[in-house]
Coordinates of C-alpha atoms in Angstrom, one line a residue:
Chain A
M25 CA -10.6 -11.5 13.7
Q26 CA -7.2 -12.7 13.1
S27 CA -4.9 -13.4 16.0
Y28 CA -1.4 -12.2 15.6
P29 CA 1.5 -14.1 17.2
S30 CA 3.2 -10.8 18.1
Y31 CA 1.8 -7.5 19.4
L32 CA 4.5 -5.6 17.3
L33 CA 3.2 -7.3 14.2
E34 CA -0.4 -6.6 15.1
N35 CA 0.4 -2.9 15.7
A36 CA 2.3 -2.6 12.4
V37 CA -0.6 -4.2 10.5
A38 CA -3.1 -1.9 12.2
Q39 CA -1.0 1.1 11.2
L40 CA -0.5 0.0 7.6
A41 CA -4.2 -0.8 7.3
K42 CA -4.9 2.9 7.9
L43 CA -3.5 3.7 4.4
P44 CA -6.2 4.3 1.7
G45 CA -6.8 1.2 -0.3
I46 CA -4.8 -1.1 2.0
G47 CA -6.9 -3.7 3.8
R48 CA -5.8 -5.9 6.7
K49 CA -4.7 -8.7 4.3
S50 CA -2.5 -6.3 2.2
A51 CA -1.3 -4.7 5.4
L52 CA 0.0 -8.1 6.7
R53 CA 1.7 -8.7 3.4
L54 CA 3.4 -5.3 3.6
A55 CA 4.4 -5.8 7.3
L56 CA 5.9 -9.2 6.5
F57 CA 7.7 -7.7 3.5
L58 CA 9.3 -5.0 5.8
L59 CA 10.2 -7.7 8.3
K60 CA 12.2 -9.4 5.6
Q61 CA 14.2 -6.3 4.8
D62 CA 17.4 -5.0 6.4
K63 CA 17.0 -2.9 9.5
E64 CA 18.6 0.0 7.7
M65 CA 16.1 -0.1 4.9
V66 CA 13.1 -0.1 7.3
D67 CA 14.6 2.8 9.3
D68 CA 15.2 4.8 6.1
F69 CA 11.6 4.0 5.1
A70 CA 10.1 5.1 8.4
K71 CA 12.3 8.2 8.6
A72 CA 11.4 9.4 5.1
L73 CA 7.7 9.4 6.2
M74 CA 8.3 11.2 9.5
M75 CA 10.5 13.8 7.7
L76 CA 7.9 14.3 5.0
K77 CA 5.4 15.3 7.7
S78 CA 7.6 17.2 10.1
E79 CA 9.9 19.1 7.7
V80 CA 7.8 19.8 4.6
K81 CA 6.8 23.4 4.1
Y82 CA 4.0 25.0 2.2
C83 CA 4.9 27.7 -0.3
E84 CA 3.8 31.1 1.1
C85 CA 2.6 32.2 -2.3
C86 CA 0.8 29.3 -3.9
K87 CA 0.5 26.8 -1.0
N88 CA 2.3 24.1 -3.0
I89 CA 4.4 21.8 -0.9
S90 CA 8.0 22.8 -0.9
D91 CA 11.3 22.4 0.8
S92 CA 11.7 26.2 1.3
D93 CA 9.4 29.1 2.1
I94 CA 8.8 29.9 -1.6
C95 CA 8.4 26.8 -3.9
S96 CA 10.6 26.2 -6.9
I97 CA 7.8 27.1 -9.3
C98 CA 7.0 30.5 -7.7
S99 CA 10.7 31.4 -7.5
D100 CA 11.4 30.4 -11.1
E101 CA 12.1 33.8 -12.8
S102 CA 11.4 32.3 -16.3
R103 CA 7.8 31.6 -15.5
D104 CA 4.9 33.9 -16.3
K105 CA 3.8 35.4 -13.1
S106 CA 0.7 37.0 -14.6
T107 CA -1.2 33.7 -15.0
V108 CA -2.4 31.6 -12.0
C109 CA -3.7 28.1 -12.4
V110 CA -6.1 27.1 -9.6
V111 CA -5.9 23.4 -8.7
E112 CA -7.5 21.2 -6.1
T113 CA -4.4 19.5 -4.7
I114 CA -0.7 19.1 -5.4
K115 CA -1.6 16.0 -7.3
E116 CA -3.3 18.0 -10.0
L117 CA -0.5 20.6 -9.9
M118 CA 2.0 17.8 -10.7
L119 CA -0.3 16.5 -13.6
V120 CA -0.4 19.9 -15.2
E121 CA 3.3 20.4 -14.8
Q122 CA 3.9 17.0 -16.4
T123 CA 2.1 18.1 -19.6
G124 CA 4.9 20.6 -20.1
Q125 CA 2.3 23.0 -21.6
Y126 CA 2.0 25.5 -18.8
R127 CA 4.6 28.1 -17.8
G128 CA 2.5 30.2 -15.4
L129 CA 2.1 29.9 -11.6
Y130 CA -0.3 27.9 -9.5
H131 CA -2.6 28.2 -6.5
V132 CA -3.3 25.0 -4.6
L133 CA -6.7 25.1 -2.8
G134 CA -6.2 22.0 -0.7
G135 CA -9.6 20.5 -1.7
V136 CA -13.0 21.5 -3.1
V137 CA -16.1 22.9 -1.4
S138 CA -18.1 19.9 -0.2
P139 CA -20.9 20.6 2.3
M140 CA -21.5 16.8 2.5
E141 CA -18.0 16.2 3.8
G142 CA -17.9 19.4 5.8
V143 CA -15.5 21.3 3.6
H144 CA -16.4 24.9 3.5
P145 CA -14.8 27.7 1.4
A146 CA -13.1 29.0 4.6
D147 CA -11.3 25.6 4.9
L148 CA -9.7 26.1 1.5
E149 CA -7.0 28.5 0.3
I150 CA -9.5 30.8 -1.4
E151 CA -8.9 33.9 0.7
S152 CA -5.2 33.7 0.0
L153 CA -6.0 33.5 -3.7
I154 CA -8.2 36.6 -3.6
K155 CA -5.5 38.4 -1.6
R156 CA -2.9 37.4 -4.2
V157 CA -5.1 38.7 -7.0
A158 CA -5.8 41.9 -5.1
E159 CA -2.1 42.6 -4.7
G160 CA -2.0 43.0 -8.5
G161 CA 0.1 41.6 -11.3
V162 CA -2.3 38.7 -12.1
K163 CA -3.9 39.0 -15.5
E164 CA -5.6 35.6 -15.8
V165 CA -6.9 33.0 -13.3
I166 CA -7.3 29.5 -14.9
L167 CA -9.8 27.3 -12.9
A168 CA -8.5 23.8 -13.4
L169 CA -11.0 21.9 -11.2
S170 CA -12.8 18.6 -11.7
T171 CA -16.2 18.7 -13.4
T172 CA -17.9 17.2 -10.4
M173 CA -20.6 19.0 -8.4
E174 CA -18.0 20.0 -5.8
G175 CA -15.6 21.2 -8.4
D176 CA -18.2 23.2 -10.2
T177 CA -19.4 24.7 -6.9
T178 CA -15.9 25.7 -6.0
A179 CA -15.3 27.2 -9.4
F180 CA -18.5 29.2 -9.1
Y181 CA -17.6 30.5 -5.6
I182 CA -14.1 31.6 -6.7
A183 CA -15.5 33.2 -9.9
R184 CA -18.0 35.2 -7.9
K185 CA -15.3 36.4 -5.6
L186 CA -13.0 37.3 -8.4
A187 CA -15.8 39.3 -10.1
A188 CA -14.5 42.2 -7.9
F189 CA -11.5 42.4 -10.2
P190 CA -12.9 42.9 -13.7
E191 CA -9.4 43.5 -15.1
V192 CA -8.6 39.8 -14.4
S193 CA -9.9 37.3 -16.9
I194 CA -11.2 34.0 -15.5
T195 CA -10.8 31.0 -17.7
T196 CA -11.4 27.3 -17.3
I197 CA -9.7 24.3 -19.0
A198 CA -11.3 23.0 -22.2
R199 CA -13.7 20.1 -21.8
G200 CA -14.0 17.7 -24.7
V201 CA -13.6 14.2 -26.1
A202 CA -10.2 12.9 -24.8
I203 CA -7.4 12.4 -27.3
G204 CA -7.4 8.7 -28.4
D205 CA -11.1 8.2 -27.4
E206 CA -13.5 6.8 -29.9
L207 CA -16.4 9.2 -30.5
Q208 CA -19.0 6.4 -30.1
Y209 CA -18.1 5.9 -26.5
A210 CA -18.0 9.6 -25.5
D211 CA -20.8 10.7 -23.1
E212 CA -23.5 13.1 -24.4
L213 CA -22.5 15.9 -22.1
T214 CA -18.9 15.9 -23.0
L215 CA -19.7 15.5 -26.7
G216 CA -22.2 18.4 -26.5
K217 CA -19.6 20.6 -24.8
S218 CA -17.0 19.8 -27.4
I219 CA -19.4 20.8 -30.2
I220 CA -20.3 24.1 -28.6
N221 CA -16.7 24.9 -27.9
R222 CA -15.4 23.8 -31.3
I223 CA -12.2 25.4 -32.6
P224 CA -10.8 26.1 -36.1
Y225 CA -9.3 23.0 -37.7
K226 CA -5.6 23.2 -38.1
N227 CA -3.4 20.6 -39.8
Chain B
M1 CA 9.7 10.9 -15.0
Q2 CA 7.7 13.0 -12.7
S3 CA 9.2 16.0 -11.1
Y4 CA 8.3 16.5 -7.5
P5 CA 8.0 20.0 -6.0
S6 CA 9.8 18.8 -2.8
Y7 CA 12.7 16.5 -2.2
L8 CA 11.0 15.3 1.0
L9 CA 8.0 14.2 -1.0
E10 CA 10.1 12.6 -3.7
N11 CA 12.0 10.6 -1.1
A12 CA 8.9 9.5 0.7
V13 CA 7.4 8.4 -2.6
A14 CA 10.5 6.5 -3.5
Q15 CA 10.4 4.7 -0.2
L16 CA 6.7 3.8 -0.4
A17 CA 7.2 2.6 -4.0
K18 CA 9.5 -0.1 -2.6
L19 CA 6.6 -1.9 -1.0
P20 CA 5.3 -4.9 -3.1
G21 CA 2.3 -4.0 -5.3
I22 CA 2.8 -0.2 -4.8
G23 CA 3.8 1.7 -7.9
R24 CA 4.9 5.3 -8.0
K25 CA 1.3 6.5 -8.6
S26 CA 0.0 4.7 -5.6
A27 CA 3.0 5.8 -3.6
L28 CA 2.3 9.4 -4.3
R29 CA -1.3 8.9 -3.2
L30 CA -0.1 7.3 0.1
A31 CA 2.4 10.1 0.7
L32 CA -0.2 12.8 0.1
F33 CA -2.5 10.9 2.5
L34 CA 0.1 10.8 5.2
L35 CA 0.8 14.5 4.6
K36 CA -2.8 15.2 5.4
Q37 CA -2.7 13.3 8.7
D38 CA -1.7 14.7 12.2
K39 CA 2.0 14.7 12.9
E40 CA 1.3 12.3 15.8
M41 CA -0.4 9.7 13.5
V42 CA 2.5 9.8 11.1
D43 CA 5.0 9.4 13.9
D44 CA 3.0 6.5 15.4
F45 CA 2.8 4.9 11.9
A46 CA 6.6 5.2 11.3
K47 CA 7.5 4.0 14.8
A48 CA 5.3 1.0 14.6
L49 CA 7.2 -0.1 11.5
M50 CA 10.6 0.6 13.0
M51 CA 9.7 -1.2 16.2
L52 CA 8.4 -4.2 14.2
K53 CA 11.8 -4.6 12.6
S54 CA 14.0 -3.8 15.6
E55 CA 12.2 -5.4 18.5
V56 CA 10.4 -8.4 17.1
K57 CA 11.9 -11.8 18.1
Y58 CA 11.8 -15.2 16.5
C59 CA 10.6 -18.1 18.7
E60 CA 13.6 -20.2 19.6
C61 CA 11.6 -23.3 19.2
C62 CA 9.4 -22.9 16.1
K63 CA 10.9 -19.7 14.5
N64 CA 7.4 -18.1 14.6
I65 CA 7.7 -14.3 15.2
S66 CA 7.1 -13.5 18.8
D67 CA 7.4 -10.7 21.4
S68 CA 9.3 -13.1 23.7
D69 CA 12.0 -15.8 23.3
I70 CA 9.3 -18.5 23.2
C71 CA 6.2 -17.7 21.2
S72 CA 2.7 -17.8 22.7
I73 CA 1.9 -21.0 20.8
C74 CA 4.9 -23.0 22.0
S75 CA 4.4 -21.8 25.5
D76 CA 0.7 -22.7 25.6
E77 CA 0.5 -25.7 27.9
S78 CA -2.8 -26.8 26.6
R79 CA -1.4 -27.5 23.1
D80 CA -0.3 -30.9 21.8
K81 CA 3.5 -30.8 21.8
S82 CA 3.8 -34.1 20.0
T83 CA 2.5 -32.8 16.7
V84 CA 4.4 -30.3 14.6
C85 CA 2.9 -28.6 11.5
V86 CA 5.6 -27.4 9.1
V87 CA 4.6 -24.2 7.2
E88 CA 6.4 -21.9 4.7
T89 CA 5.9 -18.6 6.5
I90 CA 4.1 -17.0 9.4
K91 CA 1.3 -16.1 6.9
E92 CA 0.4 -19.8 6.5
L93 CA 0.8 -20.3 10.3
M94 CA -1.8 -17.6 10.8
L95 CA -4.1 -19.2 8.2
V96 CA -3.9 -22.6 9.9
E97 CA -4.5 -21.0 13.3
Q98 CA -7.5 -19.2 12.0
T99 CA -9.2 -22.5 11.1
G100 CA -9.4 -23.3 14.8
Q101 CA -8.9 -27.0 13.8
Y102 CA -5.3 -27.4 14.9
R103 CA -4.0 -27.7 18.5
G104 CA -0.4 -28.8 17.9
L105 CA 2.7 -26.8 17.5
Y106 CA 4.4 -25.3 14.3
H107 CA 7.7 -25.0 12.6
V108 CA 8.2 -22.0 10.3
L109 CA 10.6 -22.7 7.5
G110 CA 11.0 -19.1 6.3
G111 CA 10.4 -20.1 2.7
V112 CA 10.6 -23.0 0.3
V113 CA 13.6 -24.5 -1.6
S114 CA 13.8 -22.7 -4.9
P115 CA 17.1 -23.1 -6.8
M116 CA 15.8 -20.5 -9.3
E117 CA 15.6 -17.9 -6.7
G118 CA 18.7 -19.0 -4.9
V119 CA 17.0 -20.5 -1.9
H120 CA 18.7 -23.6 -0.7
P121 CA 17.7 -26.0 2.1
A122 CA 20.5 -24.4 4.3
D123 CA 18.7 -21.0 4.0
L124 CA 15.6 -22.5 5.6
E125 CA 14.8 -23.6 9.1
I126 CA 15.1 -27.3 8.2
E127 CA 18.2 -28.2 10.3
S128 CA 16.4 -26.8 13.4
L129 CA 13.3 -28.9 12.6
I130 CA 15.4 -32.1 12.3
K131 CA 17.1 -31.1 15.6
R132 CA 13.8 -30.6 17.2
V133 CA 12.6 -34.0 16.1
A134 CA 15.8 -35.6 17.2
E135 CA 15.4 -34.2 20.7
G136 CA 12.3 -36.5 21.0
G137 CA 8.7 -36.0 22.0
V138 CA 7.5 -35.4 18.4
K139 CA 5.2 -38.1 17.1
E140 CA 3.9 -36.5 13.9
V141 CA 5.2 -34.0 11.5
I142 CA 2.5 -32.5 9.2
L143 CA 3.9 -31.0 6.0
A144 CA 1.5 -28.1 5.2
L145 CA 3.3 -26.7 2.1
S146 CA 2.0 -25.4 -1.2
T147 CA 1.6 -27.9 -4.0
T148 CA 4.0 -26.0 -6.2
M149 CA 7.2 -27.4 -7.6
E150 CA 9.1 -25.6 -4.8
G151 CA 6.7 -26.8 -2.1
D152 CA 6.9 -30.4 -3.3
T153 CA 10.7 -30.2 -3.5
T154 CA 10.9 -28.9 0.1
A155 CA 8.4 -31.5 1.3
F156 CA 10.4 -34.3 -0.4
Y157 CA 13.7 -33.0 1.1
I158 CA 12.3 -32.8 4.6
A159 CA 10.6 -36.2 4.4
R160 CA 13.9 -37.7 3.3
K161 CA 15.7 -36.1 6.3
L162 CA 13.0 -37.3 8.7
A163 CA 13.3 -40.8 7.4
A164 CA 16.0 -41.2 10.0
F165 CA 13.3 -41.2 12.6
P166 CA 11.0 -44.1 11.7
E167 CA 9.0 -43.6 14.9
V168 CA 7.8 -40.2 13.7
S169 CA 4.9 -40.3 11.2
I170 CA 5.1 -37.8 8.4
T171 CA 1.7 -36.6 7.0
T172 CA 0.6 -33.9 4.6
I173 CA -2.6 -31.9 4.4
A174 CA -5.5 -33.3 2.3
R175 CA -5.7 -32.1 -1.2
G176 CA -9.1 -32.1 -2.8
V177 CA -12.0 -30.1 -4.3
A178 CA -12.4 -26.9 -2.2
I179 CA -15.6 -26.6 -0.1
G180 CA -18.1 -24.5 -2.1
D181 CA -16.4 -25.3 -5.4
E182 CA -18.5 -26.7 -8.2
L183 CA -17.2 -30.1 -9.4
Q184 CA -17.3 -29.2 -13.1
Y185 CA -14.7 -26.5 -12.6
A186 CA -12.3 -28.6 -10.5
D187 CA -9.0 -29.4 -12.3
E188 CA -8.3 -33.0 -13.2
L189 CA -5.3 -33.4 -10.9
T190 CA -7.2 -32.2 -7.8
L191 CA -10.3 -34.2 -8.7
G192 CA -8.1 -37.3 -9.3
K193 CA -6.4 -36.9 -5.9
S194 CA -9.7 -36.4 -4.2
I195 CA -11.0 -39.7 -5.6
I196 CA -7.9 -41.6 -4.6
N197 CA -8.0 -40.2 -1.1
R198 CA -11.7 -40.6 -0.6
I199 CA -13.0 -40.9 2.9
P200 CA -16.1 -42.6 4.5
Y201 CA -19.2 -40.5 4.1
K202 CA -20.6 -39.1 7.3
N203 CA -23.8 -37.2 7.7

């Protein structure tokens, strides 16, 4: 156990070490870095984090984080409101947005079903998704979840719930060999899937 | 360039990305982590950083960071006040303290002389060190600086300044093959030094 020459430093290090992937050594480095900055910079830094937590809103429609009650995606009139892409967290939402290939709306679950970690369907934004679909206007729900056990379980649970709306088509993102990957290093499962789900060759 | 669904998130990410070793991707991960925590935890987190910057003091004697005007090391009556170990930053002070092998006092320079980065002797706590020695009572100054060009330059500069006090002995920490290191992987310079500075063998 390291002894700190100052309680203030020890406290700051303890707080920084709470961040994921930051150990006590890195935390000390970060604390000493902040100590070297202007007071104004450190205040701005700290306030940005407090504001993020205290002022951020969650979109009433898709549960994406937002500065207003309805997020910029849901309120964008040019987007296709009949398609809803279901993602685990806002991180995946941002990844899909970044591709520039999707012009529909989203629904952020806030996680995946994981009995091991005590995450049950009721803890996620699944009810609100079903309600959204029940209100009508949605023609397709794209399940863009990870192909982990938890992701698959969640997709299965949602698909079963959505079976009550046969007019809504449920799709999932394509699985296959990643672009730029060499075939010899692809795993059997992925390669198998990509053969089954082969598509017409276009130049 | 990523587009963030919330200005608050974007701002928090921009602030977190200012930390050394934290890119925008890690910053987003940290911001989303903080967003998942209790409001109280985030407030405590931010306040600890602000307090660190606004309330921390620097020891009037050794320039170590401290909660009071004189740090706990300088005010510790059981320590040997005639020996001063010169270190670059508080990080090195903590490392030396952790060894449990040193019972003297310290002097924190706040950096090393580096013309390339615009750090000149006047930017460091060298004058205060000379003043401290001039006031008397110091018998030995240990230069515990890195063996980089900057560290060597700084040590040389300090040693020349301290030459004005011939009664004070100037020492430097031993350089040699690290404990646990295999000899075959030691660099020639270090191995050479460790042969020149060999010590009597004790069982």
